[in-house]
Amino acid sequence: MLQQTQAARVIPRWEAFVERWPSPADLARAGDADVLRAWDRLGYPRRALWLRRCAVEIVEHHDGRVPATREDLLALPGIGPYTAAAVASFAFGVPEAVVDTNVRRVLARVEEGSEEPWAPNAARDLAAYRALVPAPPPDDATAVRRANRWNAAAMELGAIVCTARTPACERCPVAERCAWRRAGYPAGPTAGVPRRKQARYEGSDREMRGRILHELRATTTAVPLDALHDAVVRGGHDERFARALASLEADALVVVDDGAASLPS
Ligand code: SF4
């Protein structure tokens, strides 16, 4: 939910979501349409469907309990290495290395003396990070807790102190060992390279997908395609409509049947 939407807007939606479906079994019993309605405009609606499929797998293969190991989490639909490690570490206290964009930047600066990572290399970054995370004996609960706190601390350091544009080195707890600082802050590999502008949302196919989903979320019956077109195009003809509808169908977010569209049941 937080991928594309600010936390302040996400929190009420998240609270309503977990109140309605507090356990994997509850979510597994829900219909895709209801889950998509609850997801509303949080962005990346396919994640809502993945989340429900994940809940179904958890019910079928894990007795309704979210598994605690990285391996079992990774086997679930829609869960990648980062999410698996984060859930294992933050929800279950398993000392897994959690490497996000912020941690990767801190690693590049402190360890490699580079302003930013040279190229995204998840395997390399994970290995480098694992070498730094305290490796607690599994039977030492205090040490295990410390290792997980280390994860949270590294993420916060990157998010709040060692930010991409304005690192606050004067209040950085690892300033003494930071190779980039010691080297005098040499420019990184993308210095001077113009940043790629984010594609405009207005007028994009994404915007049209959002409008179509908005219309379909508002009703529980199938909407004839002509009426749907008129509702979302608002006069005239827009070639994005057919493209957006086809892509929503391909993503299993919309079902088109007998000349009418609806959310999947
Ligand atoms: S000293 Fe500065 S650049 Fe180095 S890790 Fe700390 S905040 Fe980042």
mmCIF file of C-alpha atoms and ligand atoms in Angstrom:
data_model
loop_
_atom_site.group_PDB
_atom_site.id
_atom_site.type_symbol
_atom_site.label_atom_id
_atom_site.label_comp_id
_atom_site.label_asym_id
_atom_site.label_seq_id
_atom_site.Cartn_x
_atom_site.Cartn_y
_atom_site.Cartn_z
ATOM 1 C CA MET A 1 0.000 0.000 0.000
ATOM 2 C CA LEU A 2 2.862 2.361 0.732
ATOM 3 C CA GLN A 3 4.646 1.859 -2.582
ATOM 4 C CA GLN A 4 2.934 4.722 -4.340
ATOM 5 C CA THR A 5 0.900 6.493 -1.680
ATOM 6 C CA GLN A 6 1.863 8.676 1.271
ATOM 7 C CA ALA A 7 1.649 7.042 4.701
ATOM 8 C CA ALA A 8 -0.947 9.529 5.977
ATOM 9 C CA ARG A 9 -3.341 8.489 3.205
ATOM 10 C CA VAL A 10 -2.555 4.807 3.578
ATOM 11 C CA ILE A 11 -3.113 4.457 7.334
ATOM 12 C CA PRO A 12 -6.958 4.732 7.382
ATOM 13 C CA ARG A 13 -7.231 2.366 4.412
ATOM 14 C CA TRP A 14 -4.866 -0.102 6.038
ATOM 15 C CA GLU A 15 -6.750 0.035 9.328
ATOM 16 C CA ALA A 16 -10.071 -0.588 7.580
ATOM 17 C CA PHE A 17 -8.501 -3.413 5.559
ATOM 18 C CA VAL A 18 -7.131 -5.325 8.552
ATOM 19 C CA GLU A 19 -10.293 -4.712 10.548
ATOM 20 C CA ARG A 20 -12.373 -6.267 7.794
ATOM 21 C CA TRP A 21 -9.941 -9.128 7.067
ATOM 22 C CA PRO A 22 -7.878 -9.591 10.219
ATOM 23 C CA SER A 23 -6.426 -13.000 9.314
ATOM 24 C CA PRO A 24 -5.263 -14.821 6.161
ATOM 25 C CA ALA A 25 -8.356 -17.054 6.440
ATOM 26 C CA ASP A 26 -10.651 -14.007 6.379
ATOM 27 C CA LEU A 27 -8.901 -12.540 3.359
ATOM 28 C CA ALA A 28 -8.831 -15.889 1.568
ATOM 29 C CA ARG A 29 -12.639 -16.045 1.808
ATOM 30 C CA ALA A 30 -13.078 -12.543 0.345
ATOM 31 C CA GLY A 31 -13.903 -11.902 -3.295
ATOM 32 C CA ASP A 32 -11.427 -10.156 -5.594
ATOM 33 C CA ALA A 33 -13.945 -7.384 -6.273
ATOM 34 C CA ASP A 34 -14.336 -6.575 -2.561
ATOM 35 C CA VAL A 35 -10.578 -6.536 -2.060
ATOM 36 C CA LEU A 36 -10.117 -4.222 -5.058
ATOM 37 C CA ARG A 37 -12.802 -1.902 -3.691
ATOM 38 C CA ALA A 38 -11.105 -1.768 -0.304
ATOM 39 C CA TRP A 39 -7.741 -1.101 -1.981
ATOM 40 C CA ASP A 40 -9.412 1.881 -3.632
ATOM 41 C CA ARG A 41 -6.886 4.282 -5.224
ATOM 42 C CA LEU A 42 -3.775 3.184 -3.378
ATOM 43 C CA GLY A 43 -1.983 2.287 -6.615
ATOM 44 C CA TYR A 44 -0.657 -1.005 -7.957
ATOM 45 C CA PRO A 45 -4.055 -2.723 -7.618
ATOM 46 C CA ARG A 46 -2.562 -6.019 -8.770
ATOM 47 C CA ARG A 47 -0.930 -6.148 -5.349
ATOM 48 C CA ALA A 48 -4.377 -6.451 -3.809
ATOM 49 C CA LEU A 49 -5.032 -9.546 -5.886
ATOM 50 C CA TRP A 50 -1.609 -10.983 -5.051
ATOM 51 C CA LEU A 51 -2.260 -10.389 -1.376
ATOM 52 C CA ARG A 52 -5.489 -12.349 -1.531
ATOM 53 C CA ARG A 53 -3.831 -15.182 -3.459
ATOM 54 C CA CYS A 54 -1.103 -15.168 -0.856
ATOM 55 C CA ALA A 55 -3.753 -15.558 1.853
ATOM 56 C CA VAL A 56 -5.267 -18.523 0.006
ATOM 57 C CA GLU A 57 -1.837 -20.224 -0.155
ATOM 58 C CA ILE A 58 -1.254 -19.564 3.527
ATOM 59 C CA VAL A 59 -4.562 -21.197 4.390
ATOM 60 C CA GLU A 60 -3.960 -24.163 2.087
ATOM 61 C CA HIS A 61 -0.312 -24.832 2.891
ATOM 62 C CA HIS A 62 0.430 -23.266 6.270
ATOM 63 C CA ASP A 63 -2.698 -23.915 8.268
ATOM 64 C CA GLY A 64 -3.706 -20.252 8.055
ATOM 65 C CA ARG A 65 -0.569 -18.938 9.781
ATOM 66 C CA VAL A 66 1.913 -16.669 8.021
ATOM 67 C CA PRO A 67 5.165 -18.663 7.749
ATOM 68 C CA ALA A 68 8.186 -17.278 9.578
ATOM 69 C CA THR A 69 11.134 -18.357 7.454
ATOM 70 C CA ARG A 70 12.513 -16.525 4.454
ATOM 71 C CA GLU A 71 12.308 -19.665 2.310
ATOM 72 C CA ASP A 72 8.626 -20.335 3.069
ATOM 73 C CA LEU A 73 7.750 -16.672 2.587
ATOM 74 C CA LEU A 74 9.565 -16.572 -0.752
ATOM 75 C CA ALA A 75 7.469 -19.478 -2.002
ATOM 76 C CA LEU A 76 4.260 -17.441 -1.580
ATOM 77 C CA PRO A 77 2.798 -15.598 -4.602
ATOM 78 C CA GLY A 78 3.861 -11.975 -4.912
ATOM 79 C CA ILE A 79 6.585 -12.163 -2.249
ATOM 80 C CA GLY A 80 10.100 -11.216 -3.360
ATOM 81 C CA PRO A 81 13.435 -11.330 -1.500
ATOM 82 C CA TYR A 82 13.004 -7.933 0.173
ATOM 83 C CA THR A 83 9.495 -8.587 1.493
ATOM 84 C CA ALA A 84 10.409 -12.103 2.641
ATOM 85 C CA ALA A 85 13.399 -10.821 4.612
ATOM 86 C CA ALA A 86 11.442 -7.861 6.036
ATOM 87 C CA VAL A 87 8.535 -10.021 7.248
ATOM 88 C CA ALA A 88 10.881 -12.631 8.729
ATOM 89 C CA SER A 89 12.899 -9.966 10.528
ATOM 90 C CA PHE A 90 10.287 -7.427 11.635
ATOM 91 C CA ALA A 91 7.314 -9.718 12.251
ATOM 92 C CA PHE A 92 9.057 -12.836 13.536
ATOM 93 C CA GLY A 93 12.420 -11.648 14.803
ATOM 94 C CA VAL A 94 14.367 -13.945 12.472
ATOM 95 C CA PRO A 95 17.733 -12.226 11.902
ATOM 96 C CA GLU A 96 17.528 -11.820 8.111
ATOM 97 C CA ALA A 97 19.367 -9.081 6.230
ATOM 98 C CA VAL A 98 16.816 -6.529 4.936
ATOM 99 C CA VAL A 99 18.275 -4.456 2.101
ATOM 100 C CA ASP A 100 16.188 -1.649 0.627
ATOM 101 C CA THR A 101 17.206 1.386 -1.453
ATOM 102 C CA ASN A 102 18.194 3.379 1.627
ATOM 103 C CA VAL A 103 20.335 0.593 3.066
ATOM 104 C CA ARG A 104 22.002 0.087 -0.316
ATOM 105 C CA ARG A 105 22.977 3.772 -0.398
ATOM 106 C CA VAL A 106 24.380 3.686 3.141
ATOM 107 C CA LEU A 107 26.400 0.572 2.274
ATOM 108 C CA ALA A 108 27.850 2.193 -0.845
ATOM 109 C CA ARG A 109 28.926 5.254 1.121
ATOM 110 C CA VAL A 110 30.211 3.665 4.296
ATOM 111 C CA GLU A 111 31.850 0.578 2.822
ATOM 112 C CA GLU A 112 32.723 1.422 -0.783
ATOM 113 C CA GLY A 113 33.358 5.144 -0.570
ATOM 114 C CA SER A 114 30.881 5.736 -3.389
ATOM 115 C CA GLU A 115 28.069 8.270 -3.275
ATOM 116 C CA GLU A 116 25.647 5.696 -4.640
ATOM 117 C CA PRO A 117 25.713 2.038 -5.640
ATOM 118 C CA TRP A 118 27.445 1.542 -8.996
ATOM 119 C CA ALA A 119 24.723 -0.718 -10.304
ATOM 120 C CA PRO A 120 21.822 -2.447 -8.659
ATOM 121 C CA ASN A 121 23.107 -5.864 -7.713
ATOM 122 C CA ALA A 122 20.842 -7.421 -5.146
ATOM 123 C CA ALA A 123 22.992 -10.518 -4.609
ATOM 124 C CA ARG A 124 26.172 -8.494 -4.077
ATOM 125 C CA ASP A 125 24.489 -5.995 -1.768
ATOM 126 C CA LEU A 126 22.880 -8.754 0.253
ATOM 127 C CA ALA A 127 26.233 -10.512 0.692
ATOM 128 C CA ALA A 128 27.894 -7.243 1.747
ATOM 129 C CA TYR A 129 25.125 -6.480 4.198
ATOM 130 C CA ARG A 130 25.083 -9.979 5.652
ATOM 131 C CA ALA A 131 28.775 -9.589 6.401
ATOM 132 C CA LEU A 132 27.949 -6.519 8.499
ATOM 133 C CA VAL A 133 24.833 -7.672 10.342
ATOM 134 C CA PRO A 134 25.659 -9.152 13.739
ATOM 135 C CA ALA A 135 25.268 -12.939 13.418
ATOM 136 C CA PRO A 136 23.672 -13.986 16.692
ATOM 137 C CA PRO A 137 23.630 -17.542 17.998
ATOM 138 C CA PRO A 138 20.009 -18.667 17.492
ATOM 139 C CA ASP A 139 19.562 -19.521 21.180
ATOM 140 C CA ASP A 140 20.614 -16.028 22.350
ATOM 141 C CA ALA A 141 17.325 -14.096 22.289
ATOM 142 C CA THR A 142 18.933 -10.783 23.250
ATOM 143 C CA ALA A 143 21.475 -11.018 20.452
ATOM 144 C CA VAL A 144 18.764 -11.982 17.956
ATOM 145 C CA ARG A 145 16.724 -8.923 18.977
ATOM 146 C CA ARG A 146 19.798 -6.753 18.569
ATOM 147 C CA ALA A 147 20.408 -8.097 15.045
ATOM 148 C CA ASN A 148 16.830 -7.211 14.040
ATOM 149 C CA ARG A 149 17.107 -3.786 15.589
ATOM 150 C CA TRP A 150 20.235 -3.377 13.469
ATOM 151 C CA ASN A 151 18.083 -3.848 10.361
ATOM 152 C CA ALA A 152 15.614 -1.186 11.445
ATOM 153 C CA ALA A 153 18.447 1.165 12.382
ATOM 154 C CA ALA A 154 20.192 0.805 9.007
ATOM 155 C CA MET A 155 16.947 1.565 7.148
ATOM 156 C CA GLU A 156 16.239 4.596 9.327
ATOM 157 C CA LEU A 157 19.803 5.846 8.924
ATOM 158 C CA GLY A 158 19.354 5.875 5.138
ATOM 159 C CA ALA A 159 15.855 7.356 5.293
ATOM 160 C CA ILE A 160 16.502 10.130 7.813
ATOM 161 C CA VAL A 161 20.235 10.904 8.116
ATOM 162 C CA CYS A 162 22.103 9.615 5.065
ATOM 163 C CA THR A 163 19.593 10.857 2.522
ATOM 164 C CA ALA A 164 20.317 10.830 -1.213
ATOM 165 C CA ARG A 165 20.630 14.604 -1.660
ATOM 166 C CA THR A 166 21.553 16.081 1.724
ATOM 167 C CA PRO A 167 23.265 13.631 4.086
ATOM 168 C CA ALA A 168 23.461 15.004 7.638
ATOM 169 C CA CYS A 169 27.000 13.796 8.357
ATOM 170 C CA GLU A 170 27.340 16.027 11.436
ATOM 171 C CA ARG A 171 24.817 13.882 13.292
ATOM 172 C CA CYS A 172 25.625 10.540 11.692
ATOM 173 C CA PRO A 173 26.495 7.758 14.154
ATOM 174 C CA VAL A 174 28.801 6.019 11.651
ATOM 175 C CA ALA A 175 30.555 9.151 10.349
ATOM 176 C CA GLU A 176 33.920 7.992 11.670
ATOM 177 C CA ARG A 177 33.944 4.885 9.524
ATOM 178 C CA CYS A 178 32.303 6.333 6.408
ATOM 179 C CA ALA A 179 34.653 5.831 3.444
ATOM 180 C CA TRP A 180 32.825 8.338 1.236
ATOM 181 C CA ARG A 181 33.127 11.076 3.837
ATOM 182 C CA ARG A 182 36.812 10.279 4.456
ATOM 183 C CA ALA A 183 37.460 10.447 0.694
ATOM 184 C CA GLY A 184 36.033 13.988 0.560
ATOM 185 C CA TYR A 185 32.675 13.110 -1.010
ATOM 186 C CA PRO A 186 33.754 12.266 -4.588
ATOM 187 C CA ALA A 187 30.967 12.592 -7.165
ATOM 188 C CA GLY A 188 29.060 9.412 -7.887
ATOM 189 C CA PRO A 189 28.715 7.618 -11.231
ATOM 190 C CA THR A 190 25.538 9.463 -12.205
ATOM 191 C CA ALA A 191 26.707 12.958 -11.225
ATOM 192 C CA GLY A 192 25.772 15.414 -13.964
ATOM 193 C CA VAL A 193 23.545 12.883 -15.704
ATOM 194 C CA PRO A 194 20.106 14.480 -16.063
ATOM 195 C CA ARG A 195 17.519 12.646 -14.013
ATOM 196 C CA ARG A 196 14.934 10.823 -16.029
ATOM 197 C CA LYS A 197 11.677 12.704 -15.764
ATOM 198 C CA GLN A 198 8.784 10.728 -14.438
ATOM 199 C CA ALA A 199 6.185 10.125 -17.132
ATOM 200 C CA ARG A 200 3.175 12.427 -16.793
ATOM 201 C CA TYR A 201 0.143 10.813 -15.214
ATOM 202 C CA GLU A 202 -2.380 13.110 -16.867
ATOM 203 C CA GLY A 203 -3.152 11.850 -20.338
ATOM 204 C CA SER A 204 -1.429 8.500 -19.738
ATOM 205 C CA ASP A 205 -2.828 4.997 -20.091
ATOM 206 C CA ARG A 206 -2.315 4.651 -16.332
ATOM 207 C CA GLU A 207 -4.721 7.504 -15.762
ATOM 208 C CA MET A 208 -7.273 5.821 -18.023
ATOM 209 C CA ARG A 209 -6.833 2.507 -16.154
ATOM 210 C CA GLY A 210 -7.488 4.363 -12.920
ATOM 211 C CA ARG A 211 -10.656 5.955 -14.297
ATOM 212 C CA ILE A 212 -12.007 2.613 -15.533
ATOM 213 C CA LEU A 213 -11.325 0.932 -12.187
ATOM 214 C CA HIS A 214 -12.916 3.861 -10.386
ATOM 215 C CA GLU A 215 -16.148 3.413 -12.362
ATOM 216 C CA LEU A 216 -16.229 -0.341 -11.840
ATOM 217 C CA ARG A 217 -15.498 -0.116 -8.117
ATOM 218 C CA ALA A 218 -18.577 2.076 -7.735
ATOM 219 C CA THR A 219 -21.005 -0.617 -8.884
ATOM 220 C CA THR A 220 -21.661 -4.277 -8.243
ATOM 221 C CA THR A 221 -23.110 -4.940 -11.701
ATOM 222 C CA ALA A 222 -21.401 -5.290 -15.073
ATOM 223 C CA VAL A 223 -21.203 -2.017 -17.024
ATOM 224 C CA PRO A 224 -21.892 -2.062 -20.790
ATOM 225 C CA LEU A 225 -18.721 -1.021 -22.630
ATOM 226 C CA ASP A 226 -20.446 1.907 -24.376
ATOM 227 C CA ALA A 227 -21.619 3.311 -21.051
ATOM 228 C CA LEU A 228 -18.205 2.716 -19.493
ATOM 229 C CA HIS A 229 -16.500 4.510 -22.385
ATOM 230 C CA ASP A 230 -18.839 7.498 -22.054
ATOM 231 C CA ALA A 231 -18.323 7.647 -18.297
ATOM 232 C CA VAL A 232 -14.527 7.634 -18.384
ATOM 233 C CA VAL A 233 -13.771 9.446 -21.664
ATOM 234 C CA ARG A 234 -16.140 12.322 -20.993
ATOM 235 C CA GLY A 235 -16.975 13.235 -24.555
ATOM 236 C CA GLY A 236 -15.543 12.265 -27.939
ATOM 237 C CA HIS A 237 -13.256 9.328 -28.516
ATOM 238 C CA ASP A 238 -10.108 8.398 -26.630
ATOM 239 C CA GLU A 239 -7.936 5.659 -28.069
ATOM 240 C CA ARG A 240 -6.491 5.029 -24.617
ATOM 241 C CA PHE A 241 -9.778 3.470 -23.544
ATOM 242 C CA ALA A 242 -9.372 0.260 -25.564
ATOM 243 C CA ARG A 243 -5.687 -0.057 -24.629
ATOM 244 C CA ALA A 244 -6.319 0.512 -20.932
ATOM 245 C CA LEU A 245 -9.243 -1.891 -20.858
ATOM 246 C CA ALA A 246 -7.206 -4.605 -22.617
ATOM 247 C CA SER A 247 -4.327 -4.185 -20.181
ATOM 248 C CA LEU A 248 -6.672 -4.338 -17.167
ATOM 249 C CA GLU A 249 -8.136 -7.534 -18.597
ATOM 250 C CA ALA A 250 -4.656 -8.966 -19.124
ATOM 251 C CA ASP A 251 -3.829 -8.152 -15.492
ATOM 252 C CA ALA A 252 -7.010 -9.962 -14.346
ATOM 253 C CA LEU A 253 -8.245 -6.730 -12.773
ATOM 254 C CA VAL A 254 -11.288 -6.490 -15.056
ATOM 255 C CA VAL A 255 -13.488 -9.116 -16.662
ATOM 256 C CA VAL A 256 -15.112 -8.334 -20.027
ATOM 257 C CA ASP A 257 -17.995 -10.583 -20.934
ATOM 258 C CA ASP A 258 -20.838 -10.201 -23.384
ATOM 259 C CA GLY A 259 -20.094 -6.541 -24.087
ATOM 260 C CA ALA A 260 -19.903 -5.485 -20.442
ATOM 261 C CA ALA A 261 -17.078 -5.015 -17.935
ATOM 262 C CA SER A 262 -16.915 -5.731 -14.213
ATOM 263 C CA LEU A 263 -14.406 -6.354 -11.461
ATOM 264 C CA PRO A 264 -13.396 -10.013 -11.063
ATOM 265 C CA SER A 265 -15.646 -11.856 -8.616
HETATM 266 S S1 SF4 B 1 28.900 10.185 7.246
HETATM 267 FE FE1 SF4 B 1 27.458 11.198 5.911
HETATM 268 S S2 SF4 B 1 27.632 10.148 3.963
HETATM 269 FE FE2 SF4 B 1 28.603 8.853 5.505
HETATM 270 S S3 SF4 B 1 26.982 7.431 6.153
HETATM 271 FE FE3 SF4 B 1 26.943 9.169 7.554
HETATM 272 S S4 SF4 B 1 25.449 10.598 6.660
HETATM 273 FE FE4 SF4 B 1 26.009 9.129 5.093
#
